CSV table of C-alpha atoms and ligand atoms in Angstrom, one decimal:
chain,number,residue,atom,x,y,z
A,541,MET,CA,-0.1,-0.2,-0.1
A,542,PRO,CA,0.8,3.6,-0.6
A,543,ILE,CA,2.4,6.4,1.7
A,544,VAL,CA,-0.1,8.8,1.3
A,545,VAL,CA,0.7,12.3,2.5
A,546,GLN,CA,-1.6,15.4,2.4
A,547,GLY,CA,-1.7,19.0,3.4
A,548,LEU,CA,0.8,18.3,5.8
A,549,SER,CA,2.6,21.4,7.7
A,550,PHE,CA,4.4,21.6,10.7
A,551,SER,CA,6.1,24.5,12.8
A,552,TYR,CA,8.6,23.9,15.4
A,553,SER,CA,8.1,25.0,18.6
A,554,LYS,CA,4.6,26.2,17.6
A,555,GLY,CA,2.9,29.0,19.3
A,556,THR,CA,6.4,30.5,21.3
A,557,PRO,CA,8.2,33.4,19.8
A,558,PHE,CA,10.9,30.7,18.6
A,559,GLU,CA,8.2,29.5,15.9
A,560,LYS,CA,9.7,27.6,12.8
A,561,LYS,CA,7.4,26.6,9.9
A,562,ALA,CA,9.3,23.6,8.6
A,563,LEU,CA,6.6,22.3,6.1
A,564,ASP,CA,4.0,24.2,4.2
A,565,ASN,CA,0.9,21.9,2.9
A,566,VAL,CA,3.0,19.0,1.5
A,567,SER,CA,1.3,16.5,-0.4
A,568,LEU,CA,2.5,13.7,-2.6
A,569,THR,CA,2.0,9.7,-2.7
A,570,ILE,CA,4.4,7.2,-3.0
A,571,ASN,CA,4.0,4.0,-4.4
A,572,ASP,CA,5.0,0.3,-3.6
A,573,GLY,CA,8.5,-0.4,-4.9
A,574,GLU,CA,9.6,3.0,-6.0
A,575,PHE,CA,13.1,4.3,-5.6
A,576,VAL,CA,12.5,7.9,-4.1
A,577,GLY,CA,15.2,10.5,-4.1
A,578,ILE,CA,14.6,13.4,-2.1
A,579,MET,CA,16.9,16.4,-2.5
A,580,GLY,CA,16.8,20.1,-1.4
A,581,HIS,CA,19.0,22.8,1.0
A,582,THR,CA,19.9,22.5,4.3
A,583,GLY,CA,16.9,23.6,6.2
A,584,SER,CA,14.0,23.0,3.5
A,585,GLY,CA,12.1,20.8,5.0
A,586,LYS,CA,13.5,17.0,4.5
A,587,SER,CA,14.6,15.7,7.6
A,588,THR,CA,10.8,17.0,8.9
A,589,PHE,CA,9.5,15.1,6.7
A,590,ILE,CA,10.6,11.6,6.3
A,591,GLN,CA,10.2,11.8,10.1
A,592,HIS,CA,6.6,11.9,10.2
A,593,LEU,CA,6.7,9.1,8.3
A,594,ASN,CA,7.4,6.8,11.4
A,595,GLY,CA,5.9,8.6,13.4
A,596,LEU,CA,8.5,10.6,15.0
A,597,ILE,CA,6.9,13.7,15.2
A,598,LYS,CA,3.8,14.5,15.5
A,599,VAL,CA,1.2,15.6,13.2
A,600,GLN,CA,0.0,18.9,13.4
A,601,GLU,CA,-1.7,19.6,10.4
A,602,GLY,CA,-3.3,17.4,7.5
A,603,SER,CA,-2.1,13.8,7.5
A,604,VAL,CA,-0.4,10.7,6.9
A,605,GLU,CA,-0.7,7.3,5.6
A,606,VAL,CA,1.8,4.7,5.9
A,607,ASN,CA,0.4,1.2,4.7
A,608,GLY,CA,-2.9,1.9,5.6
A,609,ILE,CA,-1.8,3.2,9.0
A,610,ARG,CA,-3.2,6.9,9.1
A,611,LEU,CA,-1.7,9.5,11.5
A,612,THR,CA,-3.2,12.9,11.9
A,613,ASN,CA,-3.2,14.9,15.5
A,614,ALA,CA,-6.1,13.5,16.4
A,615,LYS,CA,-6.1,12.0,19.8
A,616,ARG,CA,-7.7,9.0,19.1
A,617,PRO,CA,-7.8,6.2,17.3
A,618,LYS,CA,-4.0,5.9,18.4
A,619,PRO,CA,-1.8,4.7,15.4
A,620,ASP,CA,-0.2,1.3,16.0
A,621,TYR,CA,3.0,2.6,16.4
A,622,LYS,CA,4.6,-0.8,17.1
A,623,LYS,CA,3.3,-1.8,13.4
A,624,LEU,CA,4.3,1.2,11.6
A,625,ARG,CA,7.8,0.8,12.7
A,626,ALA,CA,7.8,-2.8,12.0
A,627,THR,CA,6.3,-1.9,8.3
A,628,LEU,CA,8.8,1.5,7.5
A,629,GLY,CA,12.2,1.5,8.6
A,630,MET,CA,13.8,4.7,9.5
A,631,VAL,CA,18.1,5.0,9.1
A,632,PHE,CA,18.8,8.3,10.6
A,633,GLN,CA,21.6,9.9,9.9
A,634,TYR,CA,25.2,8.9,10.9
A,635,PRO,CA,23.3,6.1,12.5
A,636,GLU,CA,26.6,4.5,14.2
A,637,TYR,CA,25.8,7.1,16.7
A,638,GLN,CA,23.1,5.4,17.7
A,639,LEU,CA,24.9,2.0,18.3
A,640,PHE,CA,24.5,1.6,22.0
A,641,ASP,CA,24.8,-2.2,23.4
A,642,ASP,CA,28.4,-3.6,24.3
A,643,THR,CA,28.1,-6.3,21.4
A,644,VAL,CA,26.9,-6.0,17.8
A,645,ILE,CA,24.2,-9.1,18.2
A,646,LYS,CA,22.5,-7.6,20.5
A,647,ASP,CA,22.5,-4.1,19.5
A,648,VAL,CA,21.0,-5.5,16.3
A,649,SER,CA,18.3,-8.4,17.7
A,650,PHE,CA,17.3,-5.1,20.1
A,651,GLY,CA,14.5,-4.1,18.1
A,652,PRO,CA,12.4,-7.8,17.9
A,653,LYS,CA,13.3,-8.2,20.9
A,654,ASN,CA,11.6,-5.1,21.8
A,655,MET,CA,8.5,-6.3,19.3
A,656,GLY,CA,8.3,-9.7,22.2
A,657,TYR,CA,10.2,-12.2,20.1
A,658,LYS,CA,12.2,-14.6,22.2
A,659,LYS,CA,16.1,-14.4,22.9
A,660,GLU,CA,17.0,-17.1,21.2
A,661,GLU,CA,14.3,-16.0,18.2
A,662,ALA,CA,15.5,-11.9,18.1
A,663,GLU,CA,19.2,-13.3,17.5
A,664,ALA,CA,18.4,-15.4,14.2
A,665,MET,CA,17.1,-12.5,13.0
A,666,ALA,CA,19.8,-10.3,14.3
A,667,ARG,CA,22.1,-12.8,12.1
A,668,GLU,CA,20.0,-13.1,9.4
A,669,ALA,CA,20.2,-8.7,9.2
A,670,LEU,CA,23.8,-8.8,9.5
A,671,ARG,CA,24.3,-11.0,6.7
A,672,LEU,CA,21.5,-9.4,4.6
A,673,VAL,CA,24.0,-5.8,5.4
A,674,GLY,CA,27.2,-7.7,4.0
A,675,LEU,CA,28.7,-8.6,7.5
A,676,ASP,CA,29.3,-12.5,8.9
A,677,PRO,CA,27.8,-13.0,12.2
A,678,ASP,CA,30.3,-15.2,12.9
A,679,GLU,CA,32.7,-12.7,13.2
A,680,VAL,CA,31.4,-9.2,13.6
A,681,GLY,CA,28.5,-10.8,16.4
A,682,ALA,CA,30.5,-10.8,20.0
A,683,LYS,CA,32.8,-7.6,18.7
A,684,ALA,CA,32.2,-4.2,20.3
A,685,PRO,CA,30.8,-1.9,18.0
A,686,PHE,CA,33.3,0.4,18.7
A,687,GLU,CA,35.8,-2.5,17.6
A,688,LEU,CA,34.4,-2.1,13.7
A,689,SER,CA,35.5,0.5,11.1
A,690,GLY,CA,33.4,3.0,10.2
A,691,GLY,CA,31.6,2.0,7.5
A,692,GLN,CA,31.2,-1.3,9.2
A,693,LYS,CA,29.3,0.2,11.9
A,694,ARG,CA,27.1,2.2,9.4
A,695,ARG,CA,26.3,-1.5,8.2
A,696,VAL,CA,25.5,-2.5,11.6
A,697,ALA,CA,23.0,-0.4,12.2
A,698,ILE,CA,21.1,-0.3,8.8
A,699,ALA,CA,20.5,-4.3,10.0
A,700,GLY,CA,19.4,-2.9,13.4
A,701,VAL,CA,16.6,-1.3,11.2
A,702,ILE,CA,16.3,-3.8,8.9
A,703,VAL,CA,15.8,-6.7,10.6
A,704,MET,CA,12.1,-6.3,11.2
A,705,LYS,CA,12.0,-6.4,7.4
A,706,PRO,CA,10.3,-3.1,6.8
A,707,LYS,CA,8.2,-3.0,3.4
A,708,ILE,CA,9.9,0.5,3.3
A,709,LEU,CA,13.3,1.8,4.0
A,710,VAL,CA,14.1,5.1,4.9
A,711,LEU,CA,17.4,6.6,4.7
A,712,ASP,CA,18.5,9.9,5.7
A,713,GLU,CA,22.0,10.7,3.7
A,714,PRO,CA,23.2,7.4,4.2
A,715,THR,CA,26.6,7.7,2.4
A,716,ALA,CA,27.3,11.2,4.4
A,717,GLY,CA,31.1,11.3,5.6
A,718,LEU,CA,32.3,8.4,3.5
A,719,ASP,CA,34.8,8.3,1.0
A,720,PRO,CA,33.9,7.1,-2.7
A,721,TYR,CA,34.3,3.1,-2.3
A,722,GLY,CA,32.7,3.3,0.8
A,723,LYS,CA,29.8,5.1,-0.8
A,724,GLU,CA,29.6,3.2,-3.8
A,725,GLN,CA,29.7,0.3,-1.2
A,726,ILE,CA,26.4,1.5,0.9
A,727,LEU,CA,24.4,2.9,-2.3
A,728,ASN,CA,25.1,-1.2,-3.7
A,729,LEU,CA,23.9,-2.5,-0.3
A,730,ILE,CA,20.9,-0.2,-0.1
A,731,LEU,CA,20.3,-1.8,-3.9
A,732,ARG,CA,20.6,-5.0,-2.7
A,733,LEU,CA,18.2,-4.6,0.2
A,734,LYS,CA,15.5,-3.1,-2.1
A,735,LYS,CA,15.7,-6.2,-4.1
A,736,GLU,CA,15.7,-9.0,-1.0
A,737,CYS,CA,14.2,-7.0,2.0
A,738,SER,CA,12.7,-3.3,1.2
A,739,PRO,CA,10.6,-3.0,-1.9
A,740,THR,CA,10.1,0.8,-1.2
A,741,VAL,CA,12.6,2.9,-0.7
A,742,ILE,CA,13.3,6.6,0.1
A,743,VAL,CA,16.8,8.5,1.0
A,744,ILE,CA,17.7,11.7,0.8
A,745,SER,CA,21.3,12.6,-0.3
A,746,HIS,CA,23.2,15.6,-1.4
A,747,ASP,CA,24.6,14.0,-4.4
A,748,MET,CA,23.1,14.8,-7.3
A,749,ASP,CA,24.6,12.3,-10.0
A,750,GLU,CA,23.9,9.4,-6.6
A,751,ILE,CA,20.7,9.8,-6.7
A,752,THR,CA,20.3,9.5,-10.5
A,753,ARG,CA,22.3,6.6,-10.8
A,754,TYR,CA,20.0,4.9,-8.3
A,755,ALA,CA,16.1,6.7,-7.7
A,756,ASN,CA,13.5,6.2,-10.6
A,757,ARG,CA,11.8,9.7,-8.7
A,758,LEU,CA,13.3,12.7,-7.5
A,759,ILE,CA,11.4,14.9,-5.4
A,760,ILE,CA,13.2,18.2,-4.3
A,761,PHE,CA,12.4,20.4,-1.3
A,762,GLY,CA,12.6,24.2,-1.7
A,763,ASP,CA,11.3,26.0,1.8
A,764,GLY,CA,9.3,23.2,3.3
A,765,LYS,CA,7.5,22.7,0.2
A,766,VAL,CA,7.3,20.4,-2.5
A,767,ALA,CA,9.3,22.5,-4.8
A,768,PHE,CA,9.8,19.8,-8.1
A,769,ASP,CA,8.6,15.9,-8.4
A,770,VAL,CA,9.6,14.1,-11.5
A,771,PRO,CA,10.5,10.3,-12.8
A,772,MET,CA,14.1,10.6,-13.5
A,773,THR,CA,13.9,9.8,-17.3
A,774,GLU,CA,12.0,13.4,-17.4
A,775,LEU,CA,15.2,15.4,-15.5
A,776,PHE,CA,16.6,16.4,-18.6
A,777,LYS,CA,13.7,18.4,-19.5
A,778,HIS,CA,14.1,20.1,-16.5
A,779,GLY,CA,17.6,21.4,-16.3
A,780,SER,CA,16.7,25.4,-15.6
A,781,GLU,CA,14.3,24.7,-12.8
A,782,LEU,CA,17.1,22.9,-11.0
A,783,GLU,CA,19.1,25.4,-11.5
A,784,GLU,CA,16.7,27.9,-10.2
A,785,LEU,CA,16.6,25.7,-6.9
A,786,GLY,CA,20.5,25.9,-6.9
A,787,LEU,CA,21.2,22.5,-7.7
A,788,GLU,CA,23.4,21.3,-10.4
A,789,THR,CA,22.2,19.3,-13.2
A,790,PRO,CA,23.6,16.0,-13.3
A,791,SER,CA,27.2,15.3,-14.9
A,792,ALA,CA,25.5,12.8,-17.9
A,793,VAL,CA,22.9,15.4,-18.9
A,794,ARG,CA,25.2,18.4,-18.6
A,795,MET,CA,27.7,15.9,-21.0
A,796,ALA,CA,24.9,15.4,-23.1
A,797,ASN,CA,23.9,18.8,-23.5
A,798,ALA,CA,27.6,19.6,-24.5
A,799,LEU,CA,27.6,17.0,-27.0
A,800,LYS,CA,24.4,18.0,-28.7
A,801,ALA,CA,25.9,21.8,-28.9
A,802,ARG,CA,28.6,20.0,-31.1
A,803,GLY,CA,26.2,18.2,-33.1
A,804,VAL,CA,25.9,14.5,-31.8
A,805,ASP,CA,22.6,14.2,-30.3
A,806,LEU,CA,22.5,11.3,-28.3
A,807,GLY,CA,18.1,11.5,-27.9
A,808,GLU,CA,16.2,11.7,-24.9
A,809,GLY,CA,16.4,9.7,-21.3
A,810,ILE,CA,20.3,10.4,-20.1
A,811,VAL,CA,20.2,10.7,-16.8
A,812,ASN,CA,23.2,9.1,-15.2
A,813,MET,CA,26.4,7.7,-16.6
A,814,ASP,CA,24.8,4.5,-17.3
A,815,THR,CA,22.4,6.0,-19.7
A,816,PHE,CA,24.5,8.2,-21.0
A,817,THR,CA,27.4,5.5,-21.8
A,818,ALA,CA,24.6,2.7,-23.3
A,819,ALA,CA,23.6,6.2,-25.5
A,820,VAL,CA,27.0,7.1,-26.6
A,821,LEU,CA,27.8,2.9,-27.3
A,822,GLU,CA,24.4,3.0,-29.6
A,823,LYS,CA,25.5,5.9,-31.7
A,824,LEU,CA,28.8,4.5,-32.5
A,825,ARG,CA,26.8,1.4,-33.4
A,826,GLN,CA,25.0,2.9,-35.2
A,827,LYS,CA,28.2,3.8,-37.1
A,828,GLY,CA,28.6,0.3,-38.0
A,829,GLU,CA,31.7,0.3,-34.7
A,830,LYS,CA,31.6,-3.3,-33.3
A,831,VAL,CA,30.3,-2.2,-30.0
A,832,GLU,CA,30.2,-4.8,-26.6
A,833,ASP,CA,27.0,-5.2,-24.9
A,834,PHE,CA,26.9,-2.5,-21.6
A,835,ASN,CA,25.2,-3.8,-18.7
A,836,GLY,CA,26.7,-0.9,-16.3
A,837,ILE,CA,29.6,1.1,-15.5
A,838,ASP,CA,31.7,-1.3,-13.2
A,839,TRP,CA,32.8,2.0,-10.7
A,840,PHE,CA,35.9,-0.3,-8.9
A,841,GLY,CA,36.1,-3.3,-10.6
A,842,GLU,CA,33.8,-5.3,-8.6
A,843,LYS,CA,31.6,-7.4,-10.7
A,844,ASN,CA,34.0,-10.0,-11.7
A,845,LYS,CA,35.5,-10.4,-7.8
A,846,GLU,CA,34.1,-13.4,-6.1
A,847,ASN,CA,31.0,-12.6,-3.7
A,848,ALA,CA,31.9,-9.0,-4.6
A,849,PRO,CA,31.1,-6.0,-3.3
A,850,LEU,CA,29.4,-7.0,-0.2
A,851,SER,CA,31.2,-9.5,1.8
A,852,ASP,CA,34.6,-8.4,2.1
A,853,GLY,CA,33.8,-6.1,5.2
A,854,VAL,CA,36.4,-3.5,3.8
A,855,PHE,CA,35.0,0.3,4.0
A,856,GLY,CA,35.9,3.7,3.4
A,857,GLU,CA,36.9,5.3,6.7
A,858,GLY,CA,36.3,8.7,8.2
A,859,VAL,CA,33.0,8.2,9.3
B,1310,ADP,N1,14.6,20.6,16.4
B,1310,ADP,C1,14.4,21.9,15.4
B,1310,ADP,N2,14.0,23.1,16.2
B,1310,ADP,C2,13.6,24.0,15.1
B,1310,ADP,N3,14.1,23.9,14.4
B,1310,ADP,C3,14.2,23.2,13.3
B,1310,ADP,C4,14.3,21.5,14.8
B,1310,ADP,N4,14.8,20.8,13.3
B,1310,ADP,C5,14.9,21.4,12.5
B,1310,ADP,N5,14.6,23.2,12.6
B,1310,ADP,C6,14.3,23.6,11.2
B,1310,ADP,O1,13.2,23.4,11.1
B,1310,ADP,C7,13.6,23.7,9.5
B,1310,ADP,C8,13.6,22.1,8.6
B,1310,ADP,O2,14.6,21.6,9.1
B,1310,ADP,P1,14.8,20.5,8.6
B,1310,ADP,O3,13.9,19.3,8.3
B,1310,ADP,O4,15.7,19.5,9.4
B,1310,ADP,O5,15.7,20.4,6.9
B,1310,ADP,P2,16.9,19.4,5.8
B,1310,ADP,O6,16.5,17.8,6.5
B,1310,ADP,O7,16.2,19.7,4.9
B,1310,ADP,O8,18.0,20.0,6.2
B,1310,ADP,C9,15.0,24.2,8.9
B,1310,ADP,O9,14.8,26.3,9.2
B,1310,ADP,C10,15.7,23.7,10.5
B,1310,ADP,O10,16.7,24.7,10.9
B,1311,MG,MG1,18.4,16.7,7.2
């Protein structure tokens, strides 16, 4: 079932001299199976918006419905928050700061224990979640979170969210603070989770090239409102609007425009390096060049490695 947000407005410190409007009449629907990227300047309301989706921020005005669970400012009926949080998993910014237990396995099994699962069941779920994020439970389960690398900690934190197999996964800047290789690994992990665990994914990001590689739809917040909401395949038509919003045009779109200005028209639908490369290869093929089939860019030479890219436990530091 979709996420339906209607007329959602929110102010911090409402009714005080410090009142600050953070969301202003936001309405949108996110359907099952979408991969939505959310962008916008710092302070545009992105985090406030997603924190409404799992009930962390209480609705003041308007409504939010997640998989049939309705959130409004009415006192009754009280929404089933446990069910909501098992349905929609939320990975906050720098989630590794929220690891608290003395071992990884205890930390990851906290959610299911809290939901009433017995210790053994909860730990079995935690082991599965660790495997799903590319960690070996036998290797890291008994360790203290502080013994792990920055990227590993982040994966443990994500395991603690997906352990309940939420249908919807929401991540607030999941690659912040990681080096390019660490980012690549987290993005691949998110794609894997979308396939194997949480069919609907919503990601907040600052990186246009990152978002255009993965998401099918881009929503841009500006000043607490939805300033822009398009399917990724339409993005190339909206360069000037992106500029007005102070956001860069994706690199692939800029390169395609530069080629077009020089008489090489790669056609429509270019949003990222994969679609750009595929269009260039198609152009060469049309010219009679022999060109190999293309199935995506292998940024770090991972595709031919055994079990790559998630099983090696190597991550960029710097978190
Ligand atoms: N806890 C808070 N108290 C008061 N104002 C806040 C709080 N959190 C966010 N704000 C304000 O609400 C607006 C939206 O913030 P936020 O949702 O965090 O934006 P974003 O995630 O897009 O950076 C900003 O003006 C911000 O300063
Ligand atoms: Mg934020």
